PDB file of C-alpha atoms in Angstrom:
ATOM      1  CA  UNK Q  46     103.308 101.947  77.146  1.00 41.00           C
ATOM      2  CA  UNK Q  47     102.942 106.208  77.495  1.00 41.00           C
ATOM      3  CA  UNK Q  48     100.230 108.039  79.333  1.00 42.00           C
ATOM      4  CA  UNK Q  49      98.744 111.210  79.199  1.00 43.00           C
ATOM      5  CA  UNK Q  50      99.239 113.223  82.156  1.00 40.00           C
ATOM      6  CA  UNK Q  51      95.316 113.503  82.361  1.00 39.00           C
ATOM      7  CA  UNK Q  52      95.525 109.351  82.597  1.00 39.00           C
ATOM      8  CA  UNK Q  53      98.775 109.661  84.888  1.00 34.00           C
ATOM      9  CA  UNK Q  54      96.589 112.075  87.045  1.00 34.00           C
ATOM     10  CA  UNK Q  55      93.297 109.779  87.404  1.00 38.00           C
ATOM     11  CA  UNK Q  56      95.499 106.670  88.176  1.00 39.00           C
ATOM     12  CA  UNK Q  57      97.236 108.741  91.119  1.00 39.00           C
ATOM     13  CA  UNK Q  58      93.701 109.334  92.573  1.00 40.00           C
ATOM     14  CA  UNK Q  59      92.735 105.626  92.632  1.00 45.00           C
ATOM     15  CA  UNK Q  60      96.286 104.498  94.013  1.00 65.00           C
ATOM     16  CA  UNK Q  61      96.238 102.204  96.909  1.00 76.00           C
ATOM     17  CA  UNK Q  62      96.144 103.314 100.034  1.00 88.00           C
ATOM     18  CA  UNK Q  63      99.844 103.004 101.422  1.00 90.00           C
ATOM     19  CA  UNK Q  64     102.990 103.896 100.479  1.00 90.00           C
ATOM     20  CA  UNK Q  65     105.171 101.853  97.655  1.00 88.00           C
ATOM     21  CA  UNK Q  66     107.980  99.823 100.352  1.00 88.00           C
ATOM     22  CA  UNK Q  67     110.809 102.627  99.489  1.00 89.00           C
ATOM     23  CA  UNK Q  68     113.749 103.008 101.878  1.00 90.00           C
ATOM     24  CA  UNK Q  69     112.110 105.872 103.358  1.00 90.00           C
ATOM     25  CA  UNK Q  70     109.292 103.748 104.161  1.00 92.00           C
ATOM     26  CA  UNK Q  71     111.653 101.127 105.892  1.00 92.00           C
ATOM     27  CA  UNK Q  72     113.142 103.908 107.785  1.00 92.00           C
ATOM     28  CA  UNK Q  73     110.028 105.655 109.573  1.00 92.00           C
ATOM     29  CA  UNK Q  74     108.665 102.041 109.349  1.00 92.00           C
ATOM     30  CA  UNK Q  75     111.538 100.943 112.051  1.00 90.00           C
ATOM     31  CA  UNK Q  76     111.356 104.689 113.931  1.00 91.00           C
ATOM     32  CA  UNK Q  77     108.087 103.797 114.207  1.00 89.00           C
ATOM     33  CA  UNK Q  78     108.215 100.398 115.852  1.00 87.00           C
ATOM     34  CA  UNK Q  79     110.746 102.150 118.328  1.00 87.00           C
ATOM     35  CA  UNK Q  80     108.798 104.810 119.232  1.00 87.00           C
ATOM     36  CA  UNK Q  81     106.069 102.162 119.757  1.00 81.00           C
ATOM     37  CA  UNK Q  82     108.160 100.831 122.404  1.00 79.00           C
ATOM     38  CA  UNK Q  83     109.451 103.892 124.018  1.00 85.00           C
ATOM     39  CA  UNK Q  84     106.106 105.658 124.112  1.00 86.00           C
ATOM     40  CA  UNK Q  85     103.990 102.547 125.394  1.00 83.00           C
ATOM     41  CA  UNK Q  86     106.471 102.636 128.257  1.00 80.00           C
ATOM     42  CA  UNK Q  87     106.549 106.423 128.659  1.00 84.00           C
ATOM     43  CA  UNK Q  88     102.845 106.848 128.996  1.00 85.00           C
ATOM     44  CA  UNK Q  89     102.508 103.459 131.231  1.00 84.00           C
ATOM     45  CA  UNK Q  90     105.611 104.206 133.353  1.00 81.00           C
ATOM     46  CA  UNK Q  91     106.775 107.786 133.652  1.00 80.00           C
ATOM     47  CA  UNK Q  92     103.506 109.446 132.913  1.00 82.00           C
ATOM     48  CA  UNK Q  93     102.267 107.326 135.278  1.00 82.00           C
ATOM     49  CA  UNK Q  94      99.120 106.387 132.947  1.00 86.00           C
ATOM     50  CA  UNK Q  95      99.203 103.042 134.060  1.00 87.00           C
ATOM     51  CA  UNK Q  96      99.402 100.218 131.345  1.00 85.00           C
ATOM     52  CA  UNK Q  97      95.074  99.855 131.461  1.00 87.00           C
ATOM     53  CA  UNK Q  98      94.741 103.426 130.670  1.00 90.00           C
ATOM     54  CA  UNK Q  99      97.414 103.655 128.449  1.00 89.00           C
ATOM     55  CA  UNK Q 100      95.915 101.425 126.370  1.00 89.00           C
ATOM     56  CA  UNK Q 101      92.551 102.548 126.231  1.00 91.00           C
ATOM     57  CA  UNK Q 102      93.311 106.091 125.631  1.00 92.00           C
ATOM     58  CA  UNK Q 103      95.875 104.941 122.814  1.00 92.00           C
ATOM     59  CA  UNK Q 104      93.033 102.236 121.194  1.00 93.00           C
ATOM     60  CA  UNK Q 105      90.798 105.176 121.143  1.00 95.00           C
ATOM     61  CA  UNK Q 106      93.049 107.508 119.341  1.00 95.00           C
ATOM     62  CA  UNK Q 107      93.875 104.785 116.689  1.00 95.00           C
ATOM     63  CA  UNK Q 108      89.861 104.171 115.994  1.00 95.00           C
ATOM     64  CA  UNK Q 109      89.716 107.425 115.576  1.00 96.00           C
ATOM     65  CA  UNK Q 110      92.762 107.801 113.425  1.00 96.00           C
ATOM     66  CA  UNK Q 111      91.929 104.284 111.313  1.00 95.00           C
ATOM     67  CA  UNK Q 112      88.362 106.112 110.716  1.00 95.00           C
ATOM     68  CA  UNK Q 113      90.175 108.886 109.010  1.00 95.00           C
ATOM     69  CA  UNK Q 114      92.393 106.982 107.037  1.00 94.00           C
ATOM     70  CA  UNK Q 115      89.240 104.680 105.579  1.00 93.00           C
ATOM     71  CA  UNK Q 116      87.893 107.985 104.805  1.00 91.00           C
ATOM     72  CA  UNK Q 117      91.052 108.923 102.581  1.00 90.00           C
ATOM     73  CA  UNK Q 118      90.494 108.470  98.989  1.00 85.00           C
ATOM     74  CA  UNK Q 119      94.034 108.355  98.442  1.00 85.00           C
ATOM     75  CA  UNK Q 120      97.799 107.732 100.683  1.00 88.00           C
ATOM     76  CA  UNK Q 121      98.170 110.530 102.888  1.00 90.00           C
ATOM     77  CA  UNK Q 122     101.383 110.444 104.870  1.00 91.00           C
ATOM     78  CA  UNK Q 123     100.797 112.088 108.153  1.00 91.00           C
ATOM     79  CA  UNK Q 124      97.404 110.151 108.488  1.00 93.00           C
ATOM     80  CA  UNK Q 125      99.471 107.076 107.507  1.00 94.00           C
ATOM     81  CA  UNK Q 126     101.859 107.110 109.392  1.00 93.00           C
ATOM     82  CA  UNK Q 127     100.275 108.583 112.962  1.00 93.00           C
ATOM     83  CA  UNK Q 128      97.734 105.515 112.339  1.00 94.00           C
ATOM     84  CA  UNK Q 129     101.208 103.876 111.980  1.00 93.00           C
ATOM     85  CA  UNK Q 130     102.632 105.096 115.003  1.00 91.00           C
ATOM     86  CA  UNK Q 131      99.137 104.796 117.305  1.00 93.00           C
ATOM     87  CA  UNK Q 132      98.973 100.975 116.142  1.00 92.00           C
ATOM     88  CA  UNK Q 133     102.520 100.329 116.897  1.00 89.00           C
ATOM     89  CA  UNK Q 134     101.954 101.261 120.470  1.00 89.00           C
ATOM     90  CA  UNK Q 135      98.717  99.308 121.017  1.00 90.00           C
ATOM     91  CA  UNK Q 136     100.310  96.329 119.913  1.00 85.00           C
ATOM     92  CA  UNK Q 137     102.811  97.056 122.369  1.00 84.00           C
ATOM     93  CA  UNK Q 138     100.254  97.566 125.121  1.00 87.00           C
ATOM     94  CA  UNK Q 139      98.295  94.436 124.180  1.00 87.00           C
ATOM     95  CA  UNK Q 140     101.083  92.341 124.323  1.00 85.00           C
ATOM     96  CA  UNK Q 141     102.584  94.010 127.641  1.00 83.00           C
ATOM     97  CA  UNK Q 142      98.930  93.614 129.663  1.00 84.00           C
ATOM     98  CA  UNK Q 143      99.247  90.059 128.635  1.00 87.00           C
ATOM     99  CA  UNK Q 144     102.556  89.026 130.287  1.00 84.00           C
ATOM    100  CA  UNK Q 145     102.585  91.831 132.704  1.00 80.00           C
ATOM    101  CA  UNK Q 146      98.976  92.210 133.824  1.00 80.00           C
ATOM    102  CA  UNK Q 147      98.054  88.890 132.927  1.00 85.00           C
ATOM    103  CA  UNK Q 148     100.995  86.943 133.194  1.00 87.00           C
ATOM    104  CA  UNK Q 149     100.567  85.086 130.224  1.00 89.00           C
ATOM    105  CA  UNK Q 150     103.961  83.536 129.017  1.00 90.00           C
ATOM    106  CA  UNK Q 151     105.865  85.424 126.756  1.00 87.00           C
ATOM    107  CA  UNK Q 152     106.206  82.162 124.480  1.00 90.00           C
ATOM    108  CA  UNK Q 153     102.020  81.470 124.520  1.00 92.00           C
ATOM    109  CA  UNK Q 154     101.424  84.795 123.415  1.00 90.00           C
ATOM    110  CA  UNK Q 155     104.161  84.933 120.769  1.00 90.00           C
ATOM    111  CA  UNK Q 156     102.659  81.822 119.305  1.00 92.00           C
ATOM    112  CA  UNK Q 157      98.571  82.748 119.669  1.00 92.00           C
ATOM    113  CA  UNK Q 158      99.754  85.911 117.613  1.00 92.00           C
ATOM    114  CA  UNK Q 159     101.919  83.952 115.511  1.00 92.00           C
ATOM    115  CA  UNK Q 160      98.579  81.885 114.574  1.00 95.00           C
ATOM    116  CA  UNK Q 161      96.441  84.777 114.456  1.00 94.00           C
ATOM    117  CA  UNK Q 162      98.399  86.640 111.799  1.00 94.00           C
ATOM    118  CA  UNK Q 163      98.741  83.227 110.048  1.00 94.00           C
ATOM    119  CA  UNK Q 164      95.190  83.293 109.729  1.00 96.00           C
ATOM    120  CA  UNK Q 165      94.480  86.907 108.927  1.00 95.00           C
ATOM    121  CA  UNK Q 166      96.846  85.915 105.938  1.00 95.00           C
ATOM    122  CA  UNK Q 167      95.406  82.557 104.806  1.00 96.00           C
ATOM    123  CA  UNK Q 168      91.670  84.653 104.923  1.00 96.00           C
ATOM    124  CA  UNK Q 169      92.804  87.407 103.087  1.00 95.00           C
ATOM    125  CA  UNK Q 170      94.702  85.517 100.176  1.00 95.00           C
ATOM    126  CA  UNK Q 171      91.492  83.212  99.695  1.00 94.00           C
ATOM    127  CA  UNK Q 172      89.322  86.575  99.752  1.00 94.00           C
ATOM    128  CA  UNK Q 173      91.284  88.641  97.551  1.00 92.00           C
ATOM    129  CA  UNK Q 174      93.456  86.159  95.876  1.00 91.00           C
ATOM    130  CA  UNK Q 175      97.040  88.739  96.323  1.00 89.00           C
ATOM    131  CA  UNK Q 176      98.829  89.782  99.879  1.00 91.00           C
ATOM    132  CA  UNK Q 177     100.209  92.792  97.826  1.00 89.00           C
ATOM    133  CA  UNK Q 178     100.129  96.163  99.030  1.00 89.00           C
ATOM    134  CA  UNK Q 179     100.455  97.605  95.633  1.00 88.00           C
ATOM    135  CA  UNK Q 180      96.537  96.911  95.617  1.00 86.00           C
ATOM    136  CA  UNK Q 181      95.157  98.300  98.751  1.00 91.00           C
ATOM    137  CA  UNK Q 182      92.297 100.311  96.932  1.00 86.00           C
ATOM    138  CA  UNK Q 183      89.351  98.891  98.513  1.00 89.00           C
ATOM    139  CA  UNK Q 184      87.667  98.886 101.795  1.00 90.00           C
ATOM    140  CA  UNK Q 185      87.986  95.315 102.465  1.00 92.00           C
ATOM    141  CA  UNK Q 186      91.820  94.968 101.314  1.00 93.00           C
ATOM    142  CA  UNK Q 187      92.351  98.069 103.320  1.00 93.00           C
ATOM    143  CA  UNK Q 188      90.686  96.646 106.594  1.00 94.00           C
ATOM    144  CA  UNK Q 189      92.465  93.073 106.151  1.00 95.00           C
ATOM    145  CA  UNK Q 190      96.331  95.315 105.906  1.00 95.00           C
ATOM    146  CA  UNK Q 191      95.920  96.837 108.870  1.00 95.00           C
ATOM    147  CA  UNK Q 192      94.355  93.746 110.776  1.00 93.00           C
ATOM    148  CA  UNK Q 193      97.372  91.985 109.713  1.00 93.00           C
ATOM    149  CA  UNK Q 194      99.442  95.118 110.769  1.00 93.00           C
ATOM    150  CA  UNK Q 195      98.104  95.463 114.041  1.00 90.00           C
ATOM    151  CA  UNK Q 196      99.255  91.304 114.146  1.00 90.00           C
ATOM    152  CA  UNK Q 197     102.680  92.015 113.007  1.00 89.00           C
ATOM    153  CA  UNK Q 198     103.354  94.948 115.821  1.00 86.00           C
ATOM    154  CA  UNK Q 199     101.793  92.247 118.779  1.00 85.00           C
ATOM    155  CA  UNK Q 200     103.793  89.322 117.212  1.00 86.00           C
ATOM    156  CA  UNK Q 201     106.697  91.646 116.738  1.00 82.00           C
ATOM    157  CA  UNK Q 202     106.734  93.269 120.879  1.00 80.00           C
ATOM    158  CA  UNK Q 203     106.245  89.214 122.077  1.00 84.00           C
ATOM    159  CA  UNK Q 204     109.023  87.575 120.072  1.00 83.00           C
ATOM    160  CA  UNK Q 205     111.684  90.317 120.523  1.00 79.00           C
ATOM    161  CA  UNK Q 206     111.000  90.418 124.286  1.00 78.00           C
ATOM    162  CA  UNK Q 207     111.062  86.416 124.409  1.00 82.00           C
ATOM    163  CA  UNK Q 208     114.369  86.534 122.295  1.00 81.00           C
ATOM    164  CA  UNK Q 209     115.817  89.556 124.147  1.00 72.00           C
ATOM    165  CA  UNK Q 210     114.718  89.071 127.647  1.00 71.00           C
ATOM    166  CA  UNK Q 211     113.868  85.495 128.272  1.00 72.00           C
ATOM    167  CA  UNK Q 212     117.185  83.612 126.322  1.00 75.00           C
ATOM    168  CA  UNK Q 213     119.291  86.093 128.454  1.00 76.00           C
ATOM    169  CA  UNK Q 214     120.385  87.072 124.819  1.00 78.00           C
ATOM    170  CA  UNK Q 215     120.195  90.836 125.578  1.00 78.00           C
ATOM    171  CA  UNK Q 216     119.009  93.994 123.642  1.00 81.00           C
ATOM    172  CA  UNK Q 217     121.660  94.621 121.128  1.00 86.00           C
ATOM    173  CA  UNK Q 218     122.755  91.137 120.217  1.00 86.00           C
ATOM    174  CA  UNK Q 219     119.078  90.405 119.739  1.00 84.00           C
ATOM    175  CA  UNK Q 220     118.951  93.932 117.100  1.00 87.00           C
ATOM    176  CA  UNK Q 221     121.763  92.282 115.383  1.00 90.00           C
ATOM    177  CA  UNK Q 222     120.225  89.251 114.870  1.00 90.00           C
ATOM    178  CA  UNK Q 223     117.010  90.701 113.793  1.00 90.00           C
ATOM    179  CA  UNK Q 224     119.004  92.834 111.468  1.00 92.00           C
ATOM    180  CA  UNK Q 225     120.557  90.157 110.106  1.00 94.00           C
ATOM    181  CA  UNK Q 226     117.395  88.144 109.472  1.00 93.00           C
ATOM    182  CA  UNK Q 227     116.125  91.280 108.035  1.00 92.00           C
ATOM    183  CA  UNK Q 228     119.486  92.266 105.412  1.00 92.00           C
ATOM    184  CA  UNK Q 229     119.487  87.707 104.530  1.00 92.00           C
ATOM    185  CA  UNK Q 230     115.282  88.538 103.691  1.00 91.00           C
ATOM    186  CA  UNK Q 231     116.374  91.711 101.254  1.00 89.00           C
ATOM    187  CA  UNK Q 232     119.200  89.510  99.853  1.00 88.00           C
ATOM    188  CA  UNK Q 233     116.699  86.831  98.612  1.00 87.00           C
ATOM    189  CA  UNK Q 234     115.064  89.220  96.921  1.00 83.00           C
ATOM    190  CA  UNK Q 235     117.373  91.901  95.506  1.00 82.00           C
ATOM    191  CA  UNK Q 236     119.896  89.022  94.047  1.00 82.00           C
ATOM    192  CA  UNK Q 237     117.182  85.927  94.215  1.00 68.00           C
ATOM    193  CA  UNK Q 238     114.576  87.779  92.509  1.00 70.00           C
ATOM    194  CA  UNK Q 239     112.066  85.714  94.487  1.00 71.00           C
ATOM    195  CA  UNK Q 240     108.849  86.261  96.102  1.00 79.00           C
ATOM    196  CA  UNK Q 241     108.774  90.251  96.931  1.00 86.00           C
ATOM    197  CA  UNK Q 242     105.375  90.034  98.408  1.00 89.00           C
ATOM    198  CA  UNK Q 243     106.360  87.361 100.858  1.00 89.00           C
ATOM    199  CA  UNK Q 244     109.989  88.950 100.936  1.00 90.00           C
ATOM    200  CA  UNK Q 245     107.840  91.981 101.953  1.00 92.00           C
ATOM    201  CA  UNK Q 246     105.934  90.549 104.867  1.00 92.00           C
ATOM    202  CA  UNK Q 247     108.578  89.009 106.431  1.00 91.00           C
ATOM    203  CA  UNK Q 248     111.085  92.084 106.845  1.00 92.00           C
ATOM    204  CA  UNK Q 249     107.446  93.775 107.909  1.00 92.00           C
ATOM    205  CA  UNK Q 250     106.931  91.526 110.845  1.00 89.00           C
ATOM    206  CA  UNK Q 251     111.070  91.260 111.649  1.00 91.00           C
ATOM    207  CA  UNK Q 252     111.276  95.491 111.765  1.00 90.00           C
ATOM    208  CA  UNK Q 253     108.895  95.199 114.680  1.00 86.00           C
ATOM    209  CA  UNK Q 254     111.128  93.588 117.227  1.00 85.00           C
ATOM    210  CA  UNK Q 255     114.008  95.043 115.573  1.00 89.00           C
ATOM    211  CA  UNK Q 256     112.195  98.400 116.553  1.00 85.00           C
ATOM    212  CA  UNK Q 257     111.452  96.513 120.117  1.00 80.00           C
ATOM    213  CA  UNK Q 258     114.726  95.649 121.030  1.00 83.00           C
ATOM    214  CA  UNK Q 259     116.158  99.467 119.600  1.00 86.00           C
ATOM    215  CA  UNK Q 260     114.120 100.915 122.026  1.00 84.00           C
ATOM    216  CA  UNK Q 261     114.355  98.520 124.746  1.00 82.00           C
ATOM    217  CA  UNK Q 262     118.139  99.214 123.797  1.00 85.00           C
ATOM    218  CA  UNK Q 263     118.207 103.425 124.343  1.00 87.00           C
ATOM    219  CA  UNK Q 264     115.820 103.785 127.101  1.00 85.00           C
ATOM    220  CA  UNK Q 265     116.506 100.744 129.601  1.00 84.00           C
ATOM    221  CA  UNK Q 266     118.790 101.671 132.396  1.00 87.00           C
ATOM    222  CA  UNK Q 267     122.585 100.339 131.793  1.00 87.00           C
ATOM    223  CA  UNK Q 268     121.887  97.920 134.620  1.00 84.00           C
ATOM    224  CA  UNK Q 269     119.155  96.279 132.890  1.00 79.00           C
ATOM    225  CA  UNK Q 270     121.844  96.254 130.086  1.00 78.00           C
ATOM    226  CA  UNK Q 271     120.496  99.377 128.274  1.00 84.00           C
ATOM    227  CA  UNK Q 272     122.411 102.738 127.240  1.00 88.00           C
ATOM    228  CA  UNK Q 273     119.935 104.673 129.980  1.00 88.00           C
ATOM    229  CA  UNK Q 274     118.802 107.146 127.197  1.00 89.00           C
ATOM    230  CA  UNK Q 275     115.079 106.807 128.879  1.00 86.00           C
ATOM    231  CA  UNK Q 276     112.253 106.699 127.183  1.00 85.00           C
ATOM    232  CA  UNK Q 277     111.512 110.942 127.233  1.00 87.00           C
ATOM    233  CA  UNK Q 278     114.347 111.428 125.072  1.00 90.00           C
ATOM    234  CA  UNK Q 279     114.106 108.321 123.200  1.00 88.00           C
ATOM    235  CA  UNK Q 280     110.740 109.190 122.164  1.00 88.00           C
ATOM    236  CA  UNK Q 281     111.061 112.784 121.070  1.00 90.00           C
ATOM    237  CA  UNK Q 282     114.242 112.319 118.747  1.00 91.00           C
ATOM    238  CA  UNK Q 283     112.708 109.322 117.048  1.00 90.00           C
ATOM    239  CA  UNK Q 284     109.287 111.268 116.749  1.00 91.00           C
ATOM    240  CA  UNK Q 285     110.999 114.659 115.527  1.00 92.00           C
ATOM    241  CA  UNK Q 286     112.981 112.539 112.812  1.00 93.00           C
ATOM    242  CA  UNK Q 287     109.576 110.762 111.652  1.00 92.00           C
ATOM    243  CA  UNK Q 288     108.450 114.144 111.423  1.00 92.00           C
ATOM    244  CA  UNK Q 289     111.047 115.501 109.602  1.00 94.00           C
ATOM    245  CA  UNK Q 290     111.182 112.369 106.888  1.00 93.00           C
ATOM    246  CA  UNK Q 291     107.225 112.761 106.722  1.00 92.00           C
ATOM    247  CA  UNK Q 292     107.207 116.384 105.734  1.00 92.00           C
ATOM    248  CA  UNK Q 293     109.745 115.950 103.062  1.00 91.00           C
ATOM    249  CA  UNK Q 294     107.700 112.910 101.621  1.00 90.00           C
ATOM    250  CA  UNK Q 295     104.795 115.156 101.706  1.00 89.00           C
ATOM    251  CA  UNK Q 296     105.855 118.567 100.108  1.00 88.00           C
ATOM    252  CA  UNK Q 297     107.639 116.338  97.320  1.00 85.00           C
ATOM    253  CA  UNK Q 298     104.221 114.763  96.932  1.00 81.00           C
ATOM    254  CA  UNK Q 299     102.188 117.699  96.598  1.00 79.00           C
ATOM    255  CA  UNK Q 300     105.060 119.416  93.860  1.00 77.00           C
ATOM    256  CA  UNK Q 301     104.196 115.879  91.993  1.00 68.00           C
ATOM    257  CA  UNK Q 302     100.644 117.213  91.684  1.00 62.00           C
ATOM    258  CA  UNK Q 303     101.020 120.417  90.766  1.00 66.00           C
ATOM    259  CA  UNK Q 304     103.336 119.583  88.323  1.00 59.00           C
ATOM    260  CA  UNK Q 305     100.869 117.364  86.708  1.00 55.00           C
ATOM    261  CA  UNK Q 306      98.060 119.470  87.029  1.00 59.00           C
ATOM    262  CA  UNK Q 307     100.528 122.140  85.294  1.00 62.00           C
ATOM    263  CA  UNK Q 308     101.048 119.831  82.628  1.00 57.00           C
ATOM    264  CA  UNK Q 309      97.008 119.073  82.406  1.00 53.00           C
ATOM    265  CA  UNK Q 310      96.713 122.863  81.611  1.00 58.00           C
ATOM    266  CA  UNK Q 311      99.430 123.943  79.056  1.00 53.00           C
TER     267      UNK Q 311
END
């Protein structure tokens, strides 16, 4: 079925709220949940914030930053994906004041959020009736996503320090075997055909402690079993490439408008 570019043009302007699941997407999607790790610890540690502060000044910049993007009418990468990056390192605080500040077990927490996100789910399919994000163009839809990704980022930081730290696995085999959870998800879908919006979720929730035990991976000192990047350097290479992907996503958006708006006028 054709469009007009004037129809073409008013369905862009009601589009959901977040970006279609492209490989870009996966990419700053994974950079993100890195940089979540790195910059948690880099504010906490090396800063010298302190992991209280840390996250209160980070929860703050995220209302803020959530406020904004409910006030989008349309996807906006840079507000995305800094609301993105903000709630990737609040999960990461949450779940570090719990086993480091409260000394809850790694495995307790990993399960309450486990529940939790099982619950934001079940709620929002019997609200909305869909878990897609190809329909996040309402207020309510919008507010259950980013519950549930707030859910995913805390589940994510709890099970890939259980898995890395706690089985004596290690950082990189526990990146490969996140990986290869991740590729075996894409597989059931690309050749399966089956399920994409619960395909979708699960790689979601598995980039976070891939993006976990990356970081853990680049800034942890070799004797922890790390490559001793540190989290300074970690941080600013991952941020500068999330940059660089996000300004390329958002000029070739904007040439997409004018050229319909061209096309609106001839």
């Amino acid at each position: 079925m054709s469009h007009s570019p004037a129809a073409l043009l008013r369905t862009r302007t009601r589009s959901n709220k977040v970006p279609d699941p492209t490989a870009s997407f996966w990419i700053i999607k994974v950079l993100a949940t890195t940089v979540g790790e790195t910059a948690a610890d880099l504010l906490s540690d090396t800063v010298g914030l302190g992991l209280p502060l840390t996250t209160v000044i980070m929860a703050i910049a995220l209302v803020v930053f959530l406020v904004l993007q409910f006030r989008a009418r349309a996807y906006r990468p840079p507000l995305y994906w800094i609301t993105v990056v903000l709630i990737s390192i609040v999960g990461t605080c949450i779940t570090d004041h719990l086993t480091d500040g409260l000394g809850v077990p790694l495995i307790l927490s990993t399960t309450v959020f486990a529940a939790a996100l099982a619950a934001v789910f079940i709620i929002w399919y019997r609200s909305e009736g869909t878990l897609s994000i190809h329909s996040i163009d309402t207020v309510r839809r919008e507010a259950f996503y980013w519950l549930t990704i707030l859910f995913t980022f805390a589940l994510g930081t709890a099970a890939g320090d259980l898995i890395a730290e706690q089985t004596g696995l290690g950082y990189f085999p526990s990146l490969l075997l996140f990986a290869a959870a991740i590729v075996l998800t894409a597989a059931v879908w690309f050749i399966g055909r089956r399920g994409p919006v619960v395909c979708f979720w699960i790689a979601y929730i598995l980039t976070r402690p891939l993006g976990a035990s990356t970081g853990d991976l680049l800034s942890s000192p070799v004797k922890d079993g790390g490559l001793g990047i540190g989290t300074i350097t970690t941080s600013i290479v991952f941020l500068a490439v999330i940059t660089a992907i996000i300004t390329w996503i958002t000029l070739r958006l904007r040439r997409n408008d004018t050229a319909l708006r061209t096309q609106l006028t001839v």
